[in-house]
Coordinates of C-alpha atoms in Angstrom, one line a residue:
Chain A
M1 CA -14.9 4.9 -7.8
T2 CA -17.8 3.6 -9.9
P3 CA -21.0 2.6 -8.0
E4 CA -20.3 -0.9 -9.3
F5 CA -16.9 -1.0 -7.6
G6 CA -18.5 0.4 -4.5
L7 CA -20.2 -2.9 -4.0
I8 CA -16.8 -4.6 -3.5
A9 CA -16.6 -2.8 -0.1
N10 CA -19.3 -5.3 1.1
Y11 CA -16.7 -8.1 1.0
F12 CA -14.3 -6.2 3.1
S13 CA -16.3 -4.5 5.8
R14 CA -16.3 -5.9 9.2
P15 CA -16.7 -4.0 12.5
V16 CA -13.4 -2.8 13.7
R17 CA -11.9 -4.1 16.9
V18 CA -8.5 -2.5 17.5
A19 CA -8.8 0.4 15.2
L20 CA -10.6 3.6 16.4
L21 CA -12.0 4.0 12.9
G22 CA -11.9 1.5 10.0
G23 CA -12.8 1.7 6.3
G24 CA -15.4 4.1 5.1
D25 CA -13.7 7.4 6.1
D26 CA -10.8 9.2 4.4
C27 CA -8.3 7.4 6.7
A28 CA -8.4 4.6 9.2
L29 CA -7.3 5.6 12.7
L30 CA -5.1 3.3 14.9
P31 CA -4.7 4.0 18.6
P32 CA -1.3 5.2 19.9
T33 CA 1.2 2.6 21.0
A34 CA 4.3 3.1 23.1
L35 CA 6.3 1.0 20.6
A36 CA 7.7 1.8 17.2
T37 CA 5.5 1.1 14.2
A38 CA 6.9 -1.4 11.7
V39 CA 5.6 -0.9 8.2
S40 CA 5.9 -3.0 5.0
T41 CA 4.3 -3.1 1.6
D42 CA 4.2 -6.0 -0.9
T43 CA 2.6 -6.2 -4.3
L44 CA 1.6 -9.5 -6.0
V45 CA 1.0 -9.2 -9.7
S46 CA -1.0 -11.8 -11.7
G47 CA 1.2 -13.8 -14.0
V48 CA 4.4 -12.6 -12.2
H49 CA 3.9 -13.6 -8.6
F50 CA 1.0 -16.0 -9.0
F51 CA -0.7 -18.1 -11.7
H52 CA -3.9 -16.7 -13.2
D53 CA -5.7 -19.8 -12.1
V54 CA -4.6 -19.9 -8.5
S55 CA -7.5 -20.5 -6.1
P56 CA -8.8 -17.1 -4.7
E57 CA -8.7 -18.4 -1.1
S58 CA -5.0 -19.3 -1.5
L59 CA -4.3 -15.9 -3.1
G60 CA -6.1 -14.1 -0.2
H61 CA -4.0 -16.1 2.2
K62 CA -0.7 -15.5 0.4
V63 CA -1.0 -11.8 -0.1
L64 CA -1.3 -11.3 3.6
A65 CA 1.2 -14.1 4.5
V66 CA 4.1 -12.5 2.6
S67 CA 3.5 -9.2 4.4
L68 CA 3.1 -10.8 7.8
S69 CA 6.4 -12.6 7.1
D70 CA 8.1 -9.1 6.9
L71 CA 6.7 -8.3 10.4
A72 CA 7.9 -11.7 11.6
A73 CA 11.4 -11.0 10.3
M74 CA 11.4 -7.7 12.3
G75 CA 10.1 -9.4 15.5
A76 CA 7.0 -7.1 15.3
R77 CA 3.5 -7.9 16.6
P78 CA 0.9 -7.5 13.8
R79 CA -1.7 -4.8 14.2
A80 CA -3.4 -3.6 11.0
F81 CA -3.3 -3.8 7.3
T82 CA -4.6 -2.1 4.2
L83 CA -5.6 -3.8 1.0
A84 CA -5.3 -2.2 -2.5
L85 CA -7.1 -4.5 -5.0
T86 CA -6.9 -3.9 -8.7
L87 CA -9.4 -6.0 -10.6
P88 CA -10.1 -6.3 -14.3
S89 CA -13.8 -7.0 -13.6
I90 CA -16.2 -7.9 -10.7
D91 CA -16.6 -11.5 -10.0
E92 CA -18.6 -11.9 -6.9
Q93 CA -17.8 -15.5 -6.4
W94 CA -14.1 -14.7 -6.7
L95 CA -14.4 -11.8 -4.2
E96 CA -16.2 -14.1 -1.7
R97 CA -13.5 -16.7 -1.9
F98 CA -10.6 -14.3 -1.9
S99 CA -12.0 -12.4 1.1
S100 CA -12.6 -15.7 3.0
G101 CA -8.9 -16.7 2.5
L102 CA -7.8 -13.2 3.5
Y103 CA -9.9 -13.0 6.7
A104 CA -8.9 -16.6 7.7
I105 CA -5.2 -15.7 8.0
A106 CA -6.0 -12.2 9.3
D107 CA -7.9 -13.9 12.2
D108 CA -5.1 -16.4 12.8
Y109 CA -2.6 -13.6 13.3
Q110 CA -5.0 -11.2 14.9
I111 CA -4.4 -8.4 12.4
E112 CA -7.2 -6.1 11.3
L113 CA -8.1 -4.9 7.8
V114 CA -8.5 -1.1 8.3
G115 CA -9.2 0.1 4.7
G116 CA -7.7 0.3 1.3
D117 CA -8.7 1.0 -2.3
T118 CA -10.4 -0.9 -5.1
T119 CA -9.6 0.0 -8.7
R120 CA -10.2 -1.3 -12.1
G121 CA -7.2 -2.7 -14.1
P122 CA -5.0 -5.7 -14.6
L123 CA -5.2 -8.0 -11.5
S124 CA -2.7 -7.0 -8.8
I125 CA -2.9 -6.7 -5.1
T126 CA -0.9 -4.6 -2.7
V127 CA -0.9 -5.1 1.1
T128 CA 0.6 -2.7 3.6
V129 CA 1.0 -4.1 7.1
M130 CA 1.6 -2.3 10.3
G131 CA 2.9 -3.9 13.5
E132 CA 4.5 -2.8 16.7
V133 CA 7.9 -3.5 18.1
D134 CA 10.4 -2.1 20.6
A135 CA 12.8 -0.4 18.3
M136 CA 15.8 -1.4 20.5
L137 CA 14.9 -5.0 20.1
A138 CA 13.7 -5.1 16.5
L139 CA 15.4 -7.7 14.3
R140 CA 17.2 -5.7 11.7
R141 CA 19.4 -6.9 8.9
D142 CA 22.4 -5.0 9.9
G143 CA 23.3 -6.4 13.3
A144 CA 25.1 -9.6 12.5
K145 CA 28.6 -10.1 14.0
P146 CA 31.5 -12.2 12.7
L147 CA 31.3 -15.8 14.0
D148 CA 27.6 -15.5 14.7
D149 CA 25.7 -18.7 13.9
I150 CA 23.4 -18.7 10.9
W151 CA 20.0 -20.3 11.5
V152 CA 17.0 -21.1 9.4
S153 CA 13.6 -22.2 10.4
G154 CA 11.5 -25.0 9.0
S155 CA 12.5 -26.4 5.6
I156 CA 13.7 -24.7 2.5
G157 CA 13.0 -25.2 -1.2
G158 CA 9.5 -26.5 -1.1
A159 CA 7.9 -23.5 -2.8
A160 CA 10.5 -23.5 -5.6
L161 CA 10.1 -27.3 -6.0
A162 CA 6.4 -26.8 -6.5
L163 CA 7.0 -24.2 -9.2
H164 CA 9.6 -26.6 -10.8
A165 CA 7.1 -29.4 -10.7
I166 CA 4.4 -27.3 -12.4
N167 CA 6.7 -26.0 -15.0
T168 CA 7.9 -29.6 -15.9
N169 CA 4.4 -31.1 -15.7
Q170 CA 5.1 -33.4 -12.8
V171 CA 1.5 -33.4 -11.6
A172 CA 1.7 -35.7 -8.7
L173 CA 4.8 -34.0 -7.3
A174 CA 3.2 -30.6 -7.8
Q175 CA 0.1 -31.7 -5.8
M176 CA 2.3 -32.8 -2.9
V177 CA 4.2 -29.5 -2.5
V178 CA 2.0 -26.8 -4.0
E179 CA 0.8 -25.9 -0.5
R180 CA 4.3 -24.7 0.3
M181 CA 4.1 -22.2 -2.6
E182 CA 0.5 -21.1 -2.2
R183 CA 0.0 -21.1 1.5
P184 CA 3.2 -20.0 3.2
I185 CA 3.2 -19.8 7.0
P186 CA 4.7 -16.5 8.3
R187 CA 6.9 -17.2 11.4
V188 CA 5.3 -14.4 13.5
A189 CA 5.6 -16.1 16.9
L190 CA 9.2 -17.2 16.2
G191 CA 10.2 -13.7 15.2
Q192 CA 8.8 -12.3 18.4
R193 CA 10.6 -14.9 20.5
L194 CA 13.9 -14.1 18.8
K195 CA 14.1 -10.5 20.1
G196 CA 17.1 -10.2 22.3
L197 CA 18.6 -13.4 20.9
A198 CA 19.0 -12.9 17.1
S199 CA 21.5 -10.3 16.0
A200 CA 19.9 -10.0 12.5
A201 CA 17.0 -11.6 10.7
I202 CA 15.3 -11.7 7.3
D203 CA 12.6 -13.8 5.7
V204 CA 13.4 -16.1 2.9
S205 CA 11.5 -14.6 0.0
D206 CA 14.1 -14.1 -2.8
G207 CA 16.0 -17.3 -2.0
L208 CA 18.2 -18.4 0.9
I209 CA 21.5 -17.3 -0.5
A210 CA 20.2 -14.0 -1.8
D211 CA 18.5 -13.2 1.5
L212 CA 21.4 -14.2 3.6
G213 CA 23.4 -12.0 1.2
H214 CA 21.2 -9.1 2.3
I215 CA 22.1 -9.7 6.0
A216 CA 25.8 -10.0 5.0
E217 CA 25.7 -6.8 2.9
R218 CA 23.9 -4.7 5.5
S219 CA 26.2 -6.0 8.3
S220 CA 29.3 -5.5 6.2
L221 CA 30.2 -9.2 6.6
G222 CA 30.4 -12.4 4.7
A223 CA 28.7 -15.8 5.3
L224 CA 29.7 -19.4 5.1
V225 CA 26.9 -22.0 4.7
H226 CA 27.4 -25.8 4.9
W227 CA 25.1 -27.4 2.3
P228 CA 24.6 -30.7 4.1
L229 CA 23.2 -28.7 7.1
V230 CA 20.5 -26.8 5.0
P231 CA 17.1 -28.3 6.0
I232 CA 15.8 -29.0 2.5
H233 CA 12.1 -29.8 2.0
A234 CA 11.3 -33.6 2.4
E235 CA 10.2 -33.9 -1.2
L236 CA 13.4 -32.4 -2.4
V237 CA 15.5 -35.2 -1.0
A238 CA 14.6 -37.5 -3.8
Q239 CA 15.5 -35.0 -6.5
E240 CA 18.8 -34.8 -8.3
Q241 CA 21.3 -32.5 -6.7
A242 CA 21.0 -29.7 -9.3
V243 CA 17.3 -29.4 -8.5
Q244 CA 18.0 -29.5 -4.8
V245 CA 20.5 -26.7 -5.0
A246 CA 18.4 -24.6 -7.3
C247 CA 15.3 -24.9 -5.2
A248 CA 16.9 -24.6 -1.7
L249 CA 19.6 -22.0 -2.3
A250 CA 18.3 -19.9 -5.2
G251 CA 14.6 -20.6 -5.0
G252 CA 12.4 -18.3 -3.1
D253 CA 8.9 -17.9 -1.6
D254 CA 9.6 -20.1 1.4
Y255 CA 9.0 -17.3 4.0
E256 CA 11.0 -19.1 6.6
L257 CA 13.2 -17.0 8.8
C258 CA 16.9 -16.8 8.3
F259 CA 18.7 -15.3 11.3
T260 CA 22.0 -14.9 13.0
A261 CA 22.8 -15.2 16.7
A262 CA 25.9 -15.4 18.9
P263 CA 27.0 -19.0 19.7
E264 CA 26.2 -18.4 23.4
F265 CA 22.5 -18.5 22.5
R266 CA 22.5 -21.9 20.8
E267 CA 20.8 -23.8 23.6
T268 CA 18.2 -21.0 24.3
I269 CA 17.3 -20.8 20.6
A270 CA 17.1 -24.6 20.2
A271 CA 14.8 -24.8 23.2
L272 CA 12.3 -22.2 22.0
A273 CA 11.7 -24.0 18.7
R274 CA 10.0 -27.0 20.3
P275 CA 7.0 -25.4 21.9
L276 CA 6.4 -23.4 18.7
G277 CA 6.4 -26.7 16.7
I278 CA 9.0 -25.3 14.3
S279 CA 12.4 -26.9 13.6
L280 CA 15.4 -24.7 13.6
A281 CA 18.7 -25.6 11.8
R282 CA 22.1 -24.1 12.3
I283 CA 23.6 -24.0 8.8
G284 CA 26.8 -21.9 9.1
Q285 CA 28.6 -18.9 10.4
M286 CA 29.0 -15.2 9.6
S287 CA 32.6 -14.2 8.6
A288 CA 34.5 -11.0 8.3
D289 CA 35.0 -11.4 4.5
H290 CA 32.7 -8.6 3.4
G291 CA 30.5 -9.6 0.4
Q292 CA 31.5 -13.2 0.3
V293 CA 28.5 -15.6 0.7
C294 CA 30.1 -19.1 0.2
V295 CA 28.4 -22.5 0.3
L296 CA 30.6 -25.6 1.1
D297 CA 29.6 -29.1 0.0
G298 CA 30.0 -32.3 2.1
E299 CA 33.7 -32.4 1.2
G300 CA 34.3 -28.8 2.3
N301 CA 34.6 -27.5 -1.3
A302 CA 33.0 -24.3 -2.4
M303 CA 30.0 -24.9 -4.6
R304 CA 29.3 -22.9 -7.7
L305 CA 25.9 -21.3 -7.7
A306 CA 23.9 -19.8 -10.5
S307 CA 22.8 -16.2 -9.8
A308 CA 20.2 -16.2 -7.0
G309 CA 16.8 -14.8 -7.3
F310 CA 14.5 -14.9 -10.3
D311 CA 11.1 -14.0 -11.5
H312 CA 9.3 -17.0 -10.3
F313 CA 6.4 -17.1 -12.7
S314 CA 7.9 -16.0 -15.9
H315 CA 8.8 -19.6 -17.0
R316 CA 5.4 -21.2 -17.5
E317 CA 3.9 -20.6 -20.9
T318 CA 0.2 -20.4 -20.6
Chain B
M1 CA 13.1 -9.3 -7.2
T2 CA 15.3 -9.6 -10.3
P3 CA 18.8 -7.9 -10.0
E4 CA 17.6 -5.5 -12.8
F5 CA 14.7 -4.4 -10.6
G6 CA 17.0 -4.0 -7.6
L7 CA 18.5 -1.0 -9.4
I8 CA 15.2 0.8 -9.1
A9 CA 15.9 1.2 -5.4
N10 CA 18.6 3.7 -6.3
Y11 CA 15.9 6.2 -7.3
F12 CA 14.1 5.9 -4.0
S13 CA 16.8 5.7 -1.4
R14 CA 17.6 8.8 0.6
P15 CA 18.8 8.9 4.2
V16 CA 15.9 8.7 6.6
R17 CA 15.2 11.7 8.9
V18 CA 12.1 10.9 11.0
A19 CA 12.0 7.1 10.6
L20 CA 14.2 5.0 12.9
L21 CA 14.8 2.7 9.9
G22 CA 13.9 3.3 6.3
G23 CA 13.9 1.1 3.2
G24 CA 16.3 -1.8 2.8
D25 CA 15.1 -3.9 5.8
D26 CA 12.1 -6.2 6.1
C27 CA 10.1 -3.3 7.5
A28 CA 10.5 0.4 8.1
L29 CA 10.3 1.6 11.7
L30 CA 8.5 4.8 12.8
P31 CA 9.1 6.2 16.2
P32 CA 6.1 6.1 18.7
T33 CA 3.8 9.0 18.8
A34 CA 1.2 9.9 21.5
L35 CA -1.4 10.6 18.8
A36 CA -3.5 8.2 16.7
T37 CA -2.1 7.0 13.4
A38 CA -4.1 7.9 10.3
V39 CA -3.7 5.5 7.4
S40 CA -4.9 5.6 3.8
T41 CA -4.1 3.7 0.7
D42 CA -4.7 4.8 -2.9
T43 CA -3.9 3.1 -6.2
L44 CA -3.6 4.9 -9.6
V45 CA -3.8 2.6 -12.6
S46 CA -2.5 3.6 -16.0
G47 CA -5.3 4.3 -18.5
V48 CA -7.9 4.4 -15.7
H49 CA -6.6 7.1 -13.4
F50 CA -4.1 8.8 -15.6
F51 CA -3.2 8.9 -19.3
H52 CA -0.4 6.7 -20.5
D53 CA 1.5 9.8 -21.7
V54 CA 1.2 11.9 -18.5
S55 CA 4.5 13.5 -17.6
P56 CA 6.4 11.3 -15.0
E57 CA 6.9 14.3 -12.8
S58 CA 3.2 15.0 -12.7
L59 CA 2.4 11.4 -12.0
G60 CA 4.9 11.4 -9.1
H61 CA 3.3 14.5 -7.7
K62 CA -0.3 13.2 -8.1
V63 CA 0.1 9.8 -6.6
L64 CA 1.3 11.3 -3.4
A65 CA -1.0 14.3 -3.5
V66 CA -4.2 12.2 -3.6
S67 CA -3.1 10.3 -0.5
L68 CA -2.0 13.5 1.3
S69 CA -5.4 14.8 0.5
D70 CA -6.9 11.9 2.6
L71 CA -4.7 12.9 5.5
A72 CA -5.8 16.5 5.0
A73 CA -9.5 15.5 5.1
M74 CA -8.8 13.8 8.5
G75 CA -6.9 16.8 9.9
A76 CA -3.8 14.6 10.3
R77 CA -0.2 15.7 10.1
P78 CA 1.7 13.7 7.4
R79 CA 4.6 11.5 8.7
A80 CA 5.6 8.7 6.3
F81 CA 4.5 6.8 3.2
T82 CA 5.3 3.6 1.3
L83 CA 5.4 3.3 -2.5
A84 CA 4.4 0.1 -4.4
L85 CA 5.4 0.6 -8.0
T86 CA 4.5 -1.9 -10.7
L87 CA 6.3 -1.2 -14.0
P88 CA 6.2 -3.0 -17.3
S89 CA 9.9 -2.4 -17.9
I90 CA 12.7 -0.2 -16.6
D91 CA 13.1 3.2 -18.1
E92 CA 15.7 5.1 -16.2
Q93 CA 14.8 8.4 -17.5
W94 CA 11.1 7.8 -16.5
L95 CA 12.2 6.7 -13.0
E96 CA 14.4 9.8 -12.6
R97 CA 11.6 12.1 -13.5
F98 CA 8.9 10.2 -11.6
S99 CA 11.0 10.2 -8.4
S100 CA 11.8 13.9 -8.8
G101 CA 8.1 14.8 -8.9
L102 CA 7.5 12.5 -6.0
Y103 CA 10.2 13.8 -3.8
A104 CA 9.3 17.4 -4.6
I105 CA 5.8 17.1 -3.1
A106 CA 7.1 14.8 -0.3
D107 CA 9.5 17.6 0.7
D108 CA 6.8 20.3 0.5
Y109 CA 4.6 18.4 3.0
Q110 CA 7.5 17.0 5.1
I111 CA 6.5 13.4 4.6
E112 CA 9.1 10.7 4.3
L113 CA 9.3 7.7 1.9
V114 CA 10.1 4.8 4.2
G115 CA 10.0 1.8 1.8
G116 CA 7.8 -0.2 -0.5
D117 CA 8.0 -2.7 -3.3
T118 CA 8.8 -2.7 -7.0
T119 CA 7.3 -5.3 -9.2
R120 CA 7.0 -6.1 -12.9
G121 CA 3.6 -5.8 -14.5
P122 CA 1.2 -3.3 -16.1
L123 CA 1.9 0.2 -14.8
S124 CA 0.1 1.0 -11.5
I125 CA 1.2 2.8 -8.4
T126 CA -0.1 2.3 -4.8
V127 CA 0.8 4.7 -2.0
T128 CA 0.0 4.2 1.6
V129 CA 0.3 7.3 3.8
M130 CA 0.6 7.5 7.6
G131 CA -0.1 10.6 9.6
E132 CA -0.8 11.5 13.2
V133 CA -3.9 13.1 14.7
D134 CA -5.6 13.5 18.0
A135 CA -8.4 10.9 17.6
M136 CA -10.8 13.1 19.6
L137 CA -10.3 16.0 17.1
A138 CA -10.0 13.9 13.8
L139 CA -12.2 15.2 11.0
R140 CA -14.5 12.2 10.4
R141 CA -17.3 11.9 7.9
D142 CA -19.9 11.0 10.5
G143 CA -20.0 14.1 12.7
A144 CA -22.2 16.5 10.7
K145 CA -25.3 18.0 12.5
P146 CA -28.6 19.3 11.0
L147 CA -28.2 23.0 10.0
D148 CA -24.5 22.8 9.9
D149 CA -23.0 25.0 7.2
I150 CA -21.5 23.2 4.2
W151 CA -18.2 24.6 3.1
V152 CA -15.8 23.9 0.2
S153 CA -12.2 25.1 -0.3
G154 CA -10.7 26.6 -3.4
S155 CA -12.6 26.1 -6.7
I156 CA -14.4 23.1 -8.0
G157 CA -14.6 21.5 -11.5
G158 CA -11.2 22.4 -12.9
A159 CA -9.9 18.8 -13.0
A160 CA -13.1 17.6 -14.7
L161 CA -13.0 20.5 -17.2
A162 CA -9.4 19.5 -18.1
L163 CA -10.6 16.0 -18.8
H164 CA -13.5 17.3 -20.8
A165 CA -11.3 19.6 -22.8
I166 CA -8.9 16.7 -23.6
N167 CA -11.7 14.4 -24.6
T168 CA -13.2 17.0 -26.9
N169 CA -9.9 18.1 -28.4
Q170 CA -10.1 21.7 -27.0
V171 CA -6.3 22.0 -26.9
A172 CA -6.0 25.6 -25.7
L173 CA -8.5 25.1 -23.0
A174 CA -6.9 21.8 -21.9
Q175 CA -3.6 23.6 -21.6
M176 CA -5.1 26.2 -19.3
V177 CA -6.6 23.8 -16.8
V178 CA -4.6 20.6 -17.1
E179 CA -2.6 21.6 -14.1
R180 CA -5.7 21.2 -11.9
M181 CA -6.0 17.6 -13.0
E182 CA -2.4 16.6 -13.0
R183 CA -1.1 18.6 -10.0
P184 CA -3.8 18.8 -7.3
I185 CA -2.9 20.6 -4.1
P186 CA -3.7 18.6 -1.0
R187 CA -5.2 21.0 1.6
V188 CA -3.1 19.6 4.5
A189 CA -2.6 22.9 6.4
L190 CA -6.3 23.7 6.1
G191 CA -7.3 20.3 7.4
Q192 CA -5.2 20.7 10.5
R193 CA -6.6 24.2 11.2
L194 CA -10.2 22.8 11.0
K195 CA -9.8 20.5 13.9
G196 CA -12.2 21.7 16.7
L197 CA -14.2 23.7 14.1
A198 CA -15.4 21.3 11.4
S199 CA -18.0 18.7 12.4
A200 CA -17.2 16.5 9.4
A201 CA -14.9 16.6 6.4
I202 CA -14.0 14.8 3.1
D203 CA -11.8 15.5 0.2
V204 CA -13.5 16.0 -3.2
S205 CA -12.2 13.1 -5.2
D206 CA -15.3 11.4 -6.6
G207 CA -17.2 14.6 -7.2
L208 CA -18.7 17.3 -5.0
I209 CA -22.2 15.8 -4.7
A210 CA -21.0 12.2 -4.4
D211 CA -18.5 13.2 -1.6
L212 CA -21.0 15.4 0.2
G213 CA -23.3 12.4 -0.1
H214 CA -20.7 10.3 1.9
I215 CA -20.8 12.9 4.7
A216 CA -24.6 12.9 4.6
E217 CA -24.8 9.1 4.6
R218 CA -22.3 8.6 7.4
S219 CA -24.0 11.3 9.5
S220 CA -27.5 10.0 8.7
L221 CA -28.5 13.4 7.3
G222 CA -29.3 15.1 4.1
A223 CA -27.8 18.2 2.5
L224 CA -29.0 21.2 0.6
V225 CA -26.6 22.9 -1.8
H226 CA -27.2 26.3 -3.5
W227 CA -25.7 26.0 -7.0
P228 CA -25.0 29.8 -7.4
L229 CA -22.8 29.6 -4.3
V230 CA -20.6 26.7 -5.6
P231 CA -17.1 28.2 -6.3
I232 CA -16.6 26.9 -9.9
H233 CA -13.2 27.1 -11.5
A234 CA -12.6 30.4 -13.4
E235 CA -12.4 28.7 -16.7
L236 CA -15.7 26.9 -16.2
V237 CA -17.6 30.2 -16.0
A238 CA -17.5 30.6 -19.8
Q239 CA -18.8 27.1 -20.4
E240 CA -22.4 26.3 -21.0
Q241 CA -24.4 25.4 -17.9
A242 CA -24.5 21.6 -18.6
V243 CA -20.7 21.5 -18.7
Q244 CA -20.5 23.6 -15.5
V245 CA -22.9 21.3 -13.7
A246 CA -21.2 18.1 -14.9
C247 CA -17.7 19.3 -14.0
A248 CA -18.4 21.0 -10.7
L249 CA -21.1 18.7 -9.2
A250 CA -20.4 15.3 -10.7
G251 CA -16.7 15.7 -11.8
G252 CA -14.0 14.6 -9.4
D253 CA -10.3 14.8 -8.9
D254 CA -10.4 18.3 -7.4
Y255 CA -8.9 17.4 -4.0
E256 CA -10.5 20.4 -2.3
L257 CA -11.9 19.9 1.2
C258 CA -15.7 19.8 1.6
F259 CA -16.6 20.1 5.3
T260 CA -19.4 21.0 7.6
A261 CA -19.4 23.3 10.7
A262 CA -21.8 24.8 13.1
P263 CA -23.0 28.4 12.1
E264 CA -21.3 29.8 15.2
F265 CA -17.9 29.1 13.6
R266 CA -18.6 31.1 10.4
E267 CA -16.3 34.0 11.3
T268 CA -13.5 31.9 12.7
I269 CA -13.5 29.7 9.6
A270 CA -13.6 32.7 7.2
A271 CA -10.7 34.3 9.1
L272 CA -8.4 31.3 8.9
A273 CA -8.7 31.0 5.1
R274 CA -6.8 34.3 4.4
P275 CA -3.4 33.5 5.9
L276 CA -3.5 30.1 4.2
G277 CA -4.1 31.8 0.8
I278 CA -7.1 29.5 0.3
S279 CA -10.6 30.8 -0.4
L280 CA -13.5 29.1 1.4
A281 CA -17.1 29.2 0.2
R282 CA -20.3 28.4 2.2
I283 CA -22.5 26.5 -0.2
G284 CA -25.4 25.2 1.8
Q285 CA -26.7 23.5 4.9
M286 CA -27.1 20.0 6.3
S287 CA -30.6 18.9 6.8
A288 CA -32.4 16.2 8.7
D289 CA -33.7 14.5 5.5
H290 CA -31.6 11.4 5.6
G291 CA -30.2 10.5 2.2
Q292 CA -31.4 13.6 0.3
V293 CA -28.6 15.6 -1.3
C294 CA -30.4 18.3 -3.2
V295 CA -29.0 21.2 -5.3
L296 CA -31.1 24.3 -5.8
D297 CA -30.7 26.7 -8.8
G298 CA -30.8 30.5 -8.7
E299 CA -34.6 30.4 -8.6
G300 CA -34.7 27.9 -5.7
N301 CA -35.7 25.0 -7.9
A302 CA -34.2 21.5 -7.4
M303 CA -31.8 20.7 -10.2
R304 CA -31.8 17.3 -11.9
L305 CA -28.3 15.7 -11.7
A306 CA -27.0 12.7 -13.6
S307 CA -25.5 10.0 -11.4
A308 CA -22.4 11.3 -9.8
G309 CA -19.0 9.7 -9.9
F310 CA -17.5 8.1 -13.0
D311 CA -14.3 6.4 -14.3
H312 CA -12.5 9.5 -15.3
F313 CA -10.2 8.1 -18.0
S314 CA -12.4 5.6 -19.7
H315 CA -13.6 8.0 -22.3
R316 CA -10.6 8.9 -24.3
E317 CA -9.8 6.4 -27.1
T318 CA -6.0 6.0 -27.5

C-alpha cells in the first residue's frame, strides 16, 4: 500500500462494537456464534453495474444493499462485512460521501465494517458480508415443492424502468424512479420472518423470471406465473406492455424477495407483511415440470419472453 | 450476470466438504465453530499487483496465498474463502489454468471455495478468507513488549529482487527468483505453532521495515534491527548493498512472518522451526522508543533508509 492510499483508512475506521478486533490487523476477529455463518460476495464495477456519475452516497448505499439482500434471501441476521475498494485516484470528497452512504445503511442494518483492502486501479468495489442463521431454517433455493405458492415482495420493475428512462432520455420519468435503481432496500427483516414458512427464497437481482428459474432449477421443478398478479412498479403501469414485461420480468436490480411456500401458510405470510410495511403478492405456483418457467397472460395464454438477464449498464453510450 | 458469464461457474464448482452449502445459493453456509472467525480481504489488480502476462496458474496461486498469509499472521486455521473475479472477457483456457492454480493451493491448505461473484470489467481479483482461532491466543499486532526479540521466517527480499531483475532486464537473474514473487508460501503452520509464544505477528507484504513498523505502532513501541542478522535471499548476497537494502528492508511481497516474542521463548521457537522445514532468524529487539524503527549496520551505526513500501508494479513500462 502506498502511504497516500494509507490515508484512505481514515474514512473507514470506527471503533468496533461486535467484532473482537476490527481493521488494522492482519485479520478481523468475530466472536463465535452457535449458528451457521452465511457468507456472500458481490462486486460492482464502474460502467457495468453503475454509471460513472452516480452519487457516491448512493453507491455506498447500493454496494452494501445488494450484499445485505443476499443475507435477506437466506433469512440470515447481518453481522459484519469487509470492503475491497479499487480506486483510480484519491478524491477525498468522494471518499467522504461514499463512506457516509455506506455507514448509513450499515447502521440501519446493524452490520459492522471489519476491514478490507484499498488498491489502485479502475473503480470497482467488492463487499463480502457475513451473517448468522440456523442452518436448518436457512432459506435455500432448493427447497421448493410442487404446488407451493410463489410470492414476491414489494414491487417489481422499478429499477429496470429507471435504466430504461435514462437510456431513452426520459428525464422526468428517470427522476421519479431512479431511487429504485440507486437505493434498493434489502428485505432483511422479511427474510428473517420467513424462516419456517418459506420453502425456498432468492432475491430478485437478475430479473424475476431468471431468479425464479434459479429456484426451479435447484429444486428440480418448474414454475407458473400469472402476469396480471405480478406487482409491477406504480410508474410502470402507464408504460406500454412491452416495457412492462421487459422491466418486470427480465429486468433486474429490484432486490425484492421471491419465495415459495406451502398453501397452508398463506394467511400467516399475508399477516406478517403488514407490520413490516411491505406488500406481498402471490403470483403463481411451482409445478413438477422440471425446467419450465412459464408466464400466462390475462387470457391464460403463455407469453413469449426474450431471454432474461442482461448487462444492465452496457446500453448507455457515454 | 450474462448467460455467457454463467459458464464461468463451471470452473469453480466442486462439491463442498466442510461448508453446509457452497456456491449456487444466495449465500454459502459454514457450520458453527467454538472459535473466533478470522476474516481478511485482499485485492490484486492487473498492472498494479501483477504483470498482465503472469501465468494464470501463478496468479491463481498468489491471490489465495496472500490471503492465507493473513490467516497465518493471525495464527488462524484456514476454513473457507470467496472469490470475486472481474474479467474483461472470457478466455476458457485462462480460466482453466487460473482455477487449477487456485485449487492446488486451496487443497494444500485445506481451505474451501464457497462462492463469490464474477463480473465483467478490467481484470482484478478479490479474495476473502475465513479462518478460526482462539481469540485469546490470536497473533495480533499490538501485543509486543519492550525487549521482546524480533524474528523473521525464511528469507527476505527475493520477491523484490525478482521485480528489480525484471525491471532492469536481468533475464537470468529474474528466472532464478521469479518464483519468490509469483508463488509465495504462506506460513500457515508456523503461525499456528506460534500461538502462546509470539507476542505479536505480521506478514511481510509491504516490506520488512514497514511491516515491523506496524507492530511497533500498534504496540506503542520502537524496534531495533541488526542488518547483518536479516536473512536475505541467497541471490541477494551477490548484489551491491544498495540493492540488498532496498529489496530486503523496503521491498515487499515476501509473505514471511515477522513476529516478536519474549527472550525466554528463544529455544522453544528455534526448536519448532526445524520440523516445519522453515528457518527462523532473530534480527533485533523491540524498544520503548515509540515510533522509532532503527536499523544498525555491522559497525553499529544507524542506516539511512528510503521510505518503505511502494507500488510494486508501477515501474515497468509495457
